[in-house]
Amino acid sequence: MYSSKLVTTLKALRDHEMERLDQFLRSPYFNPEYATPELQGLWHYLRQGLHGPEEAYFGRDRVYGAVFGSDTMYKSKLEKLMSQLYGLVRRFLVFEQIQAGMTESRELLHLLDALAERRMGPQFNLVHKKLKTLSREQPADSSQYFYEYFSLEKKVIDFQMIDNNRRTDLQLPELHFHLDAYYLLQKLEMACQLLTRHVFIVPTDYGNRLHYLDLLIAELDDAHRQMPIIALYLGAYRLLKSLVEQDTEEYFEQFNELLDRHRSAISRQQESILQTLNRNYILHKYQKVSHDYLPQVFHTYRKHLEAGLLYRDGLILPSLFSNIVSLGLRQGEIKWVFRFIQEHRDRLLGLGDSDILVQYNLVLYYFYTLDYD
């Protein structure tokens, strides 16, 4: 039972998630069946022993006795109860995932469906107006933005058809425009991911998978080309393809000009994603072409660090931490590197025990300073 799906799933939850799961399980709205004393008993028993080292705590006989108060174990009875609790835990995880991505816009889109189903025209129009306002306040810098805009207007059209309303002001051309933008940006993002892996991580045989995207780009209308986020990903795509076909710095310069021009039109998160390509490109040139690129590589990393583009919730990836230390030492920025290590030693993302990595980088620092004591 220690290695069962139920126990391994519970052990993977963080403390605050365990608290929320407890609230979820006790809610009669979500789980009316939780009223059974056996299910409550199983949950409380398992929760108490999750962080203990004693595997025997989860022995089936011991669990059965604690839950059912009997020494005679009926295996099927316990397994049925475990399956029931596991189903509730899975439902909780789905609920949490939906809640985590539930922005105000997405919530209102669901509300539109509910209002349309009940043919509540005036309320539907008010929510639609609110969503249009929210849309204008958001940067048009992701495929999700275009899809939500398309979904909104599509719901309006569907509602008018249900209501048998012959309105003539439906935004059908705009609807198609945003749907095209959604699919185009999705294709560009995925193509950039594929080429990034091929160029910077491991060569990948992608065959002619980009052929149709190239044909689409060749026929792309000016209205789509001039949209900031699409222009940026077109620039990123051309830069990555140049590294595969014919490496010239022309596309790198064009990409940086696009970033400078459209920075105000995209979110911080999107800028961080696109600037990763900048760092990868310069690092690639340094590693594969010439060490003369070292000053430019270090300057790029330092600039992005000071701009806050390397952090996730205030933390930094261990790989970035080590790269910055190594590049800074090679560039001769000894004092700056020492300050960087001290300021970030407790800010490493996803690393439970960061002391080993910090000590290793401190060893590098002392090696460069010739301080062996």
CSV table of C-alpha atoms in Angstrom, one decimal:
chain,number,residue,atom,x,y,z
A,1,MET,CA,0.0,0.0,0.0
A,2,TYR,CA,3.0,2.3,0.6
A,3,SER,CA,3.6,2.3,-3.2
A,4,SER,CA,0.0,2.5,-4.2
A,5,LYS,CA,-1.3,5.3,-6.5
A,6,LEU,CA,-3.2,6.9,-3.6
A,7,VAL,CA,-0.3,7.1,-1.2
A,8,THR,CA,2.3,8.2,-3.8
A,9,THR,CA,0.0,10.9,-5.0
A,10,LEU,CA,-0.6,12.2,-1.4
A,11,LYS,CA,3.1,12.2,-0.7
A,12,ALA,CA,3.7,14.4,-3.7
A,13,LEU,CA,1.4,17.2,-2.4
A,14,ARG,CA,2.8,20.2,-0.6
A,15,ASP,CA,1.6,21.3,2.8
A,16,HIS,CA,-0.7,24.0,1.6
A,17,GLU,CA,-2.2,21.6,-1.0
A,18,MET,CA,-2.8,19.1,1.8
A,19,GLU,CA,-4.8,21.8,3.7
A,20,ARG,CA,-6.8,22.6,0.6
A,21,LEU,CA,-7.4,18.9,-0.1
A,22,ASP,CA,-8.8,18.5,3.5
A,23,GLN,CA,-11.2,21.4,2.9
A,24,PHE,CA,-12.1,19.9,-0.5
A,25,LEU,CA,-12.9,16.5,1.0
A,26,ARG,CA,-15.0,18.0,3.8
A,27,SER,CA,-17.1,20.1,1.4
A,28,PRO,CA,-20.6,18.5,0.9
A,29,TYR,CA,-20.9,20.4,-2.3
A,30,PHE,CA,-18.0,18.6,-4.0
A,31,ASN,CA,-18.1,15.3,-2.1
A,32,PRO,CA,-21.3,14.3,-0.4
A,33,GLU,CA,-20.0,10.8,-0.1
A,34,TYR,CA,-17.3,12.0,2.3
A,35,ALA,CA,-19.8,11.8,5.1
A,36,THR,CA,-19.0,8.1,5.5
A,37,PRO,CA,-16.9,7.5,8.6
A,38,GLU,CA,-14.8,4.9,6.9
A,39,LEU,CA,-13.7,7.4,4.2
A,40,GLN,CA,-13.0,10.1,6.8
A,41,GLY,CA,-11.0,7.5,8.8
A,42,LEU,CA,-8.9,6.4,5.9
A,43,TRP,CA,-8.0,10.0,4.9
A,44,HIS,CA,-7.1,11.1,8.5
A,45,TYR,CA,-5.0,7.9,9.0
A,46,LEU,CA,-3.0,8.3,5.8
A,47,ARG,CA,-2.5,12.0,6.3
A,48,GLN,CA,-0.9,11.4,9.8
A,49,GLY,CA,1.7,9.0,8.4
A,50,LEU,CA,2.6,10.6,5.1
A,51,HIS,CA,5.8,12.3,6.3
A,52,GLY,CA,6.9,9.5,8.6
A,53,PRO,CA,9.8,7.1,7.8
A,54,GLU,CA,7.9,4.0,8.9
A,55,GLU,CA,6.7,2.0,5.8
A,56,ALA,CA,5.0,-0.5,8.1
A,57,TYR,CA,2.5,2.3,9.0
A,58,PHE,CA,0.9,1.7,5.6
A,59,GLY,CA,0.6,-2.1,5.9
A,60,ARG,CA,-2.8,-3.2,4.7
A,61,ASP,CA,-3.7,-5.0,7.9
A,62,ARG,CA,-2.7,-2.0,10.0
A,63,VAL,CA,-4.7,0.4,7.9
A,64,TYR,CA,-7.7,-1.8,7.8
A,65,GLY,CA,-7.8,-2.2,11.6
A,66,ALA,CA,-7.5,1.6,12.1
A,67,VAL,CA,-10.3,2.4,9.6
A,68,PHE,CA,-12.8,-0.4,10.2
A,69,GLY,CA,-11.9,-1.4,13.8
A,70,SER,CA,-11.5,-5.1,13.0
A,71,ASP,CA,-8.6,-7.5,12.9
A,72,THR,CA,-10.2,-9.6,10.1
A,73,MET,CA,-9.3,-7.9,6.9
A,74,TYR,CA,-11.4,-8.0,3.7
A,75,LYS,CA,-9.0,-6.9,0.9
A,76,SER,CA,-11.7,-5.9,-1.5
A,77,LYS,CA,-13.4,-3.7,1.0
A,78,LEU,CA,-10.2,-1.7,1.7
A,79,GLU,CA,-9.3,-1.5,-2.0
A,80,LYS,CA,-12.8,-0.1,-2.8
A,81,LEU,CA,-12.4,2.6,-0.1
A,82,MET,CA,-8.9,3.4,-1.4
A,83,SER,CA,-10.2,3.7,-4.9
A,84,GLN,CA,-13.0,6.0,-3.8
A,85,LEU,CA,-10.5,8.3,-1.9
A,86,TYR,CA,-8.1,8.2,-4.9
A,87,GLY,CA,-10.9,9.3,-7.2
A,88,LEU,CA,-11.6,12.3,-4.9
A,89,VAL,CA,-8.0,13.2,-4.8
A,90,ARG,CA,-7.8,13.2,-8.6
A,91,ARG,CA,-10.9,15.3,-8.7
A,92,PHE,CA,-9.2,17.8,-6.4
A,93,LEU,CA,-6.1,18.0,-8.6
A,94,VAL,CA,-8.3,18.7,-11.6
A,95,PHE,CA,-10.2,21.4,-9.7
A,96,GLU,CA,-6.9,23.0,-8.5
A,97,GLN,CA,-5.5,23.0,-12.1
A,98,ILE,CA,-8.6,24.7,-13.4
A,99,GLN,CA,-8.6,27.2,-10.6
A,100,ALA,CA,-4.9,28.0,-11.2
A,101,GLY,CA,-5.6,29.0,-14.8
A,102,MET,CA,-8.9,30.7,-14.2
A,103,THR,CA,-8.4,34.3,-15.1
A,104,GLU,CA,-11.3,36.8,-15.0
A,105,SER,CA,-11.6,36.6,-18.8
A,106,ARG,CA,-11.9,32.8,-18.8
A,107,GLU,CA,-14.4,32.9,-15.9
A,108,LEU,CA,-16.6,35.4,-17.8
A,109,LEU,CA,-16.4,33.3,-21.0
A,110,HIS,CA,-17.8,30.4,-19.0
A,111,LEU,CA,-20.5,32.7,-17.7
A,112,LEU,CA,-21.4,33.7,-21.2
A,113,ASP,CA,-22.1,30.0,-22.0
A,114,ALA,CA,-24.4,29.7,-19.0
A,115,LEU,CA,-26.3,32.9,-19.9
A,116,ALA,CA,-26.6,31.9,-23.5
A,117,GLU,CA,-28.0,28.5,-22.6
A,118,ARG,CA,-30.7,30.2,-20.5
A,119,ARG,CA,-31.3,32.9,-23.2
A,120,MET,CA,-30.6,35.7,-20.8
A,121,GLY,CA,-30.0,38.4,-23.5
A,122,PRO,CA,-29.5,41.6,-21.4
A,123,GLN,CA,-27.1,39.9,-19.0
A,124,PHE,CA,-25.3,38.2,-21.9
A,125,ASN,CA,-24.7,41.6,-23.5
A,126,LEU,CA,-23.4,43.1,-20.3
A,127,VAL,CA,-20.8,40.3,-19.8
A,128,HIS,CA,-19.8,40.6,-23.5
A,129,LYS,CA,-19.2,44.3,-23.0
A,130,LYS,CA,-17.1,43.6,-19.9
A,131,LEU,CA,-15.0,41.0,-21.8
A,132,LYS,CA,-14.4,43.4,-24.7
A,133,THR,CA,-13.1,46.0,-22.2
A,134,LEU,CA,-10.8,43.4,-20.6
A,135,SER,CA,-9.6,42.4,-24.0
A,136,ARG,CA,-8.5,45.9,-24.9
A,137,GLU,CA,-6.6,46.1,-21.6
A,138,GLN,CA,-4.5,43.0,-22.3
A,139,PRO,CA,-1.4,42.9,-24.6
A,140,ALA,CA,-2.0,41.0,-27.8
A,141,ASP,CA,1.1,39.0,-27.2
A,142,SER,CA,0.1,35.3,-27.0
A,143,SER,CA,-1.8,32.7,-29.0
A,144,GLN,CA,-4.1,32.4,-26.0
A,145,TYR,CA,-5.1,36.1,-26.4
A,146,PHE,CA,-6.2,35.5,-30.0
A,147,TYR,CA,-8.0,32.3,-29.1
A,148,GLU,CA,-10.0,34.0,-26.3
A,149,TYR,CA,-10.9,36.9,-28.6
A,150,PHE,CA,-12.1,34.4,-31.2
A,151,SER,CA,-14.0,32.4,-28.6
A,152,LEU,CA,-15.7,35.5,-27.3
A,153,GLU,CA,-17.0,36.6,-30.7
A,154,LYS,CA,-17.9,33.1,-31.7
A,155,LYS,CA,-20.1,32.8,-28.6
A,156,VAL,CA,-21.8,36.1,-29.6
A,157,ILE,CA,-22.5,34.6,-33.1
A,158,ASP,CA,-23.8,31.3,-31.7
A,159,PHE,CA,-26.0,33.2,-29.2
A,160,GLN,CA,-27.5,35.3,-32.0
A,161,MET,CA,-28.3,32.1,-34.0
A,162,ILE,CA,-29.9,30.5,-31.0
A,163,ASP,CA,-31.9,33.7,-30.4
A,164,ASN,CA,-32.9,33.8,-34.1
A,165,ASN,CA,-31.5,37.3,-34.3
A,166,ARG,CA,-30.7,38.6,-37.8
A,167,ARG,CA,-28.1,41.2,-36.7
A,168,THR,CA,-25.9,42.5,-39.4
A,169,ASP,CA,-23.1,43.8,-37.2
A,170,LEU,CA,-21.5,40.5,-36.4
A,171,GLN,CA,-17.7,40.7,-36.7
A,172,LEU,CA,-17.1,37.7,-39.0
A,173,PRO,CA,-14.0,39.1,-40.8
A,174,GLU,CA,-12.4,40.0,-37.4
A,175,LEU,CA,-13.3,36.6,-36.1
A,176,HIS,CA,-11.4,34.9,-38.9
A,177,PHE,CA,-8.5,37.3,-38.5
A,178,HIS,CA,-8.0,36.4,-34.9
A,179,LEU,CA,-8.4,32.6,-35.5
A,180,ASP,CA,-5.7,32.8,-38.2
A,181,ALA,CA,-3.5,34.8,-35.8
A,182,TYR,CA,-4.0,32.1,-33.2
A,183,TYR,CA,-3.0,29.2,-35.4
A,184,LEU,CA,-0.2,31.1,-37.0
A,185,LEU,CA,1.4,32.0,-33.7
A,186,GLN,CA,0.9,28.5,-32.4
A,187,LYS,CA,2.8,27.1,-35.4
A,188,LEU,CA,5.6,29.7,-35.1
A,189,GLU,CA,6.0,29.0,-31.3
A,190,MET,CA,6.2,25.3,-31.9
A,191,ALA,CA,8.6,25.7,-34.9
A,192,CYS,CA,10.9,27.9,-32.7
A,193,GLN,CA,10.8,25.2,-30.0
A,194,LEU,CA,11.7,22.5,-32.5
A,195,LEU,CA,14.6,24.5,-34.0
A,196,THR,CA,15.8,25.6,-30.5
A,197,ARG,CA,16.1,21.9,-29.5
A,198,HIS,CA,17.8,21.1,-32.9
A,199,VAL,CA,20.4,23.9,-32.7
A,200,PHE,CA,21.2,24.3,-29.0
A,201,ILE,CA,20.4,20.9,-27.4
A,202,VAL,CA,20.4,17.9,-29.7
A,203,PRO,CA,20.2,17.5,-33.5
A,204,THR,CA,16.7,16.5,-34.4
A,205,ASP,CA,15.5,15.0,-37.7
A,206,TYR,CA,12.5,17.2,-38.4
A,207,GLY,CA,12.2,16.3,-42.1
A,208,ASN,CA,9.9,18.6,-44.0
A,209,ARG,CA,7.7,19.5,-41.0
A,210,LEU,CA,8.4,23.2,-41.5
A,211,HIS,CA,7.6,23.2,-45.3
A,212,TYR,CA,4.0,24.2,-45.0
A,213,LEU,CA,4.8,26.9,-42.4
A,214,ASP,CA,7.3,28.4,-44.9
A,215,LEU,CA,4.5,28.4,-47.6
A,216,LEU,CA,2.1,30.1,-45.1
A,217,ILE,CA,4.7,32.8,-44.2
A,218,ALA,CA,5.3,33.5,-47.9
A,219,GLU,CA,1.6,34.2,-48.4
A,220,LEU,CA,1.0,36.0,-45.1
A,221,ASP,CA,-0.9,39.3,-45.3
A,222,ASP,CA,0.6,42.6,-44.1
A,223,ALA,CA,-2.0,43.0,-41.3
A,224,HIS,CA,-0.7,39.8,-39.6
A,225,ARG,CA,3.0,40.6,-40.3
A,226,GLN,CA,2.7,43.9,-38.6
A,227,MET,CA,1.3,42.6,-35.4
A,228,PRO,CA,4.1,42.9,-32.8
A,229,ILE,CA,4.0,39.4,-31.4
A,230,ILE,CA,3.8,37.8,-34.8
A,231,ALA,CA,6.6,40.0,-36.1
A,232,LEU,CA,8.7,39.0,-33.2
A,233,TYR,CA,8.2,35.3,-33.7
A,234,LEU,CA,8.8,35.6,-37.4
A,235,GLY,CA,12.1,37.2,-36.5
A,236,ALA,CA,12.9,34.4,-34.0
A,237,TYR,CA,12.0,31.8,-36.6
A,238,ARG,CA,14.2,33.3,-39.3
A,239,LEU,CA,17.1,33.6,-36.8
A,240,LEU,CA,16.9,30.0,-35.8
A,241,LYS,CA,16.6,28.8,-39.4
A,242,SER,CA,19.7,30.9,-40.3
A,243,LEU,CA,21.6,28.9,-37.8
A,244,VAL,CA,20.6,25.7,-39.6
A,245,GLU,CA,21.0,26.9,-43.1
A,246,GLN,CA,23.4,29.8,-43.3
A,247,ASP,CA,24.6,31.5,-40.2
A,248,THR,CA,24.7,35.2,-40.6
A,249,GLU,CA,24.4,37.9,-37.9
A,250,GLU,CA,22.0,39.9,-40.1
A,251,TYR,CA,19.0,38.0,-38.7
A,252,PHE,CA,20.3,38.4,-35.1
A,253,GLU,CA,20.5,42.2,-35.6
A,254,GLN,CA,17.0,42.2,-37.2
A,255,PHE,CA,15.6,40.2,-34.2
A,256,ASN,CA,17.1,42.6,-31.7
A,257,GLU,CA,15.7,45.6,-33.6
A,258,LEU,CA,12.2,44.0,-33.4
A,259,LEU,CA,12.6,43.5,-29.7
A,260,ASP,CA,13.6,47.1,-29.2
A,261,ARG,CA,10.7,48.3,-31.3
A,262,HIS,CA,7.9,46.1,-29.8
A,263,ARG,CA,9.1,45.7,-26.2
A,264,SER,CA,6.3,47.9,-24.9
A,265,ALA,CA,3.6,45.8,-26.7
A,266,ILE,CA,4.4,42.5,-25.0
A,267,SER,CA,4.3,41.2,-21.5
A,268,ARG,CA,7.3,40.7,-19.3
A,269,GLN,CA,6.8,36.9,-19.5
A,270,GLN,CA,6.9,37.0,-23.3
A,271,GLU,CA,9.9,39.2,-23.4
A,272,SER,CA,11.7,36.8,-21.0
A,273,ILE,CA,10.9,33.9,-23.4
A,274,LEU,CA,12.2,35.8,-26.5
A,275,GLN,CA,15.3,37.0,-24.8
A,276,THR,CA,16.2,33.4,-24.0
A,277,LEU,CA,16.8,33.1,-27.8
A,278,ASN,CA,19.2,36.1,-27.6
A,279,ARG,CA,21.3,34.4,-24.9
A,280,ASN,CA,21.3,31.0,-26.6
A,281,TYR,CA,22.4,32.6,-29.8
A,282,ILE,CA,25.3,34.5,-28.3
A,283,LEU,CA,26.4,31.6,-26.1
A,284,HIS,CA,26.3,29.3,-29.2
A,285,LYS,CA,28.5,31.8,-31.1
A,286,TYR,CA,30.9,31.8,-28.2
A,287,GLN,CA,31.1,28.0,-27.8
A,288,LYS,CA,31.0,27.1,-31.5
A,289,VAL,CA,32.6,30.0,-33.4
A,290,SER,CA,35.0,32.1,-31.4
A,291,HIS,CA,35.8,33.0,-27.7
A,292,ASP,CA,36.0,36.6,-28.9
A,293,TYR,CA,32.2,36.6,-28.2
A,294,LEU,CA,32.8,36.3,-24.4
A,295,PRO,CA,32.3,40.0,-23.6
A,296,GLN,CA,29.1,40.1,-25.5
A,297,VAL,CA,27.9,36.9,-23.9
A,298,PHE,CA,28.6,38.1,-20.3
A,299,HIS,CA,27.1,41.5,-21.1
A,300,THR,CA,23.9,39.9,-22.3
A,301,TYR,CA,23.5,37.7,-19.3
A,302,ARG,CA,24.2,40.5,-16.9
A,303,LYS,CA,21.8,42.9,-18.7
A,304,HIS,CA,19.0,40.3,-18.5
A,305,LEU,CA,19.8,39.6,-14.9
A,306,GLU,CA,19.6,43.3,-13.9
A,307,ALA,CA,16.4,43.6,-16.0
A,308,GLY,CA,14.8,40.8,-13.9
A,309,LEU,CA,14.4,38.5,-17.0
A,310,LEU,CA,16.2,35.5,-15.5
A,311,TYR,CA,14.0,35.1,-12.4
A,312,ARG,CA,11.0,33.0,-11.8
A,313,ASP,CA,9.1,34.2,-8.7
A,314,GLY,CA,12.3,35.7,-7.5
A,315,LEU,CA,14.4,32.5,-8.0
A,316,ILE,CA,17.0,31.6,-10.6
A,317,LEU,CA,17.6,28.3,-12.4
A,318,PRO,CA,20.8,26.5,-11.2
A,319,SER,CA,22.0,26.2,-14.8
A,320,LEU,CA,21.8,30.0,-15.2
A,321,PHE,CA,23.5,30.5,-11.9
A,322,SER,CA,26.4,28.4,-12.9
A,323,ASN,CA,26.6,29.9,-16.4
A,324,ILE,CA,26.8,33.4,-15.0
A,325,VAL,CA,29.5,32.5,-12.5
A,326,SER,CA,31.6,30.8,-15.2
A,327,LEU,CA,31.2,33.6,-17.8
A,328,GLY,CA,31.9,36.3,-15.2
A,329,LEU,CA,35.1,34.7,-14.0
A,330,ARG,CA,36.4,34.2,-17.5
A,331,GLN,CA,35.5,37.9,-18.3
A,332,GLY,CA,37.5,38.9,-15.2
A,333,GLU,CA,34.5,40.3,-13.2
A,334,ILE,CA,35.9,38.7,-10.1
A,335,LYS,CA,34.3,41.0,-7.4
A,336,TRP,CA,31.0,41.1,-9.2
A,337,VAL,CA,30.9,37.3,-9.4
A,338,PHE,CA,31.5,37.0,-5.6
A,339,ARG,CA,28.6,39.4,-4.9
A,340,PHE,CA,26.4,37.5,-7.3
A,341,ILE,CA,27.1,34.2,-5.6
A,342,GLN,CA,26.4,35.7,-2.1
A,343,GLU,CA,23.2,37.4,-3.3
A,344,HIS,CA,21.8,34.3,-5.0
A,345,ARG,CA,22.9,31.4,-2.9
A,346,ASP,CA,19.4,31.1,-1.3
A,347,ARG,CA,17.5,31.9,-4.5
A,348,LEU,CA,18.1,28.8,-6.6
A,349,LEU,CA,14.9,27.4,-8.2
A,350,GLY,CA,14.0,23.7,-7.7
A,351,LEU,CA,17.1,22.8,-5.7
A,352,GLY,CA,16.4,21.5,-2.3
A,353,ASP,CA,20.0,21.4,-1.2
A,354,SER,CA,21.7,24.3,-2.9
A,355,ASP,CA,24.9,24.2,-0.7
A,356,ILE,CA,26.7,21.8,-3.0
A,357,LEU,CA,26.2,23.9,-6.1
A,358,VAL,CA,27.1,27.1,-4.2
A,359,GLN,CA,30.2,25.6,-2.8
A,360,TYR,CA,31.3,24.3,-6.2
A,361,ASN,CA,31.0,27.8,-7.7
A,362,LEU,CA,32.8,29.3,-4.7
A,363,VAL,CA,35.6,26.8,-5.4
A,364,LEU,CA,35.8,28.2,-9.0
A,365,TYR,CA,35.8,31.7,-7.7
A,366,TYR,CA,38.8,31.0,-5.4
A,367,PHE,CA,40.6,29.1,-8.1
A,368,TYR,CA,40.4,32.2,-10.4
A,369,THR,CA,41.5,34.5,-7.5
A,370,LEU,CA,44.4,32.0,-6.8
A,371,ASP,CA,43.2,31.9,-3.2
A,372,TYR,CA,43.6,28.2,-2.3
A,373,ASP,CA,43.1,28.7,1.5
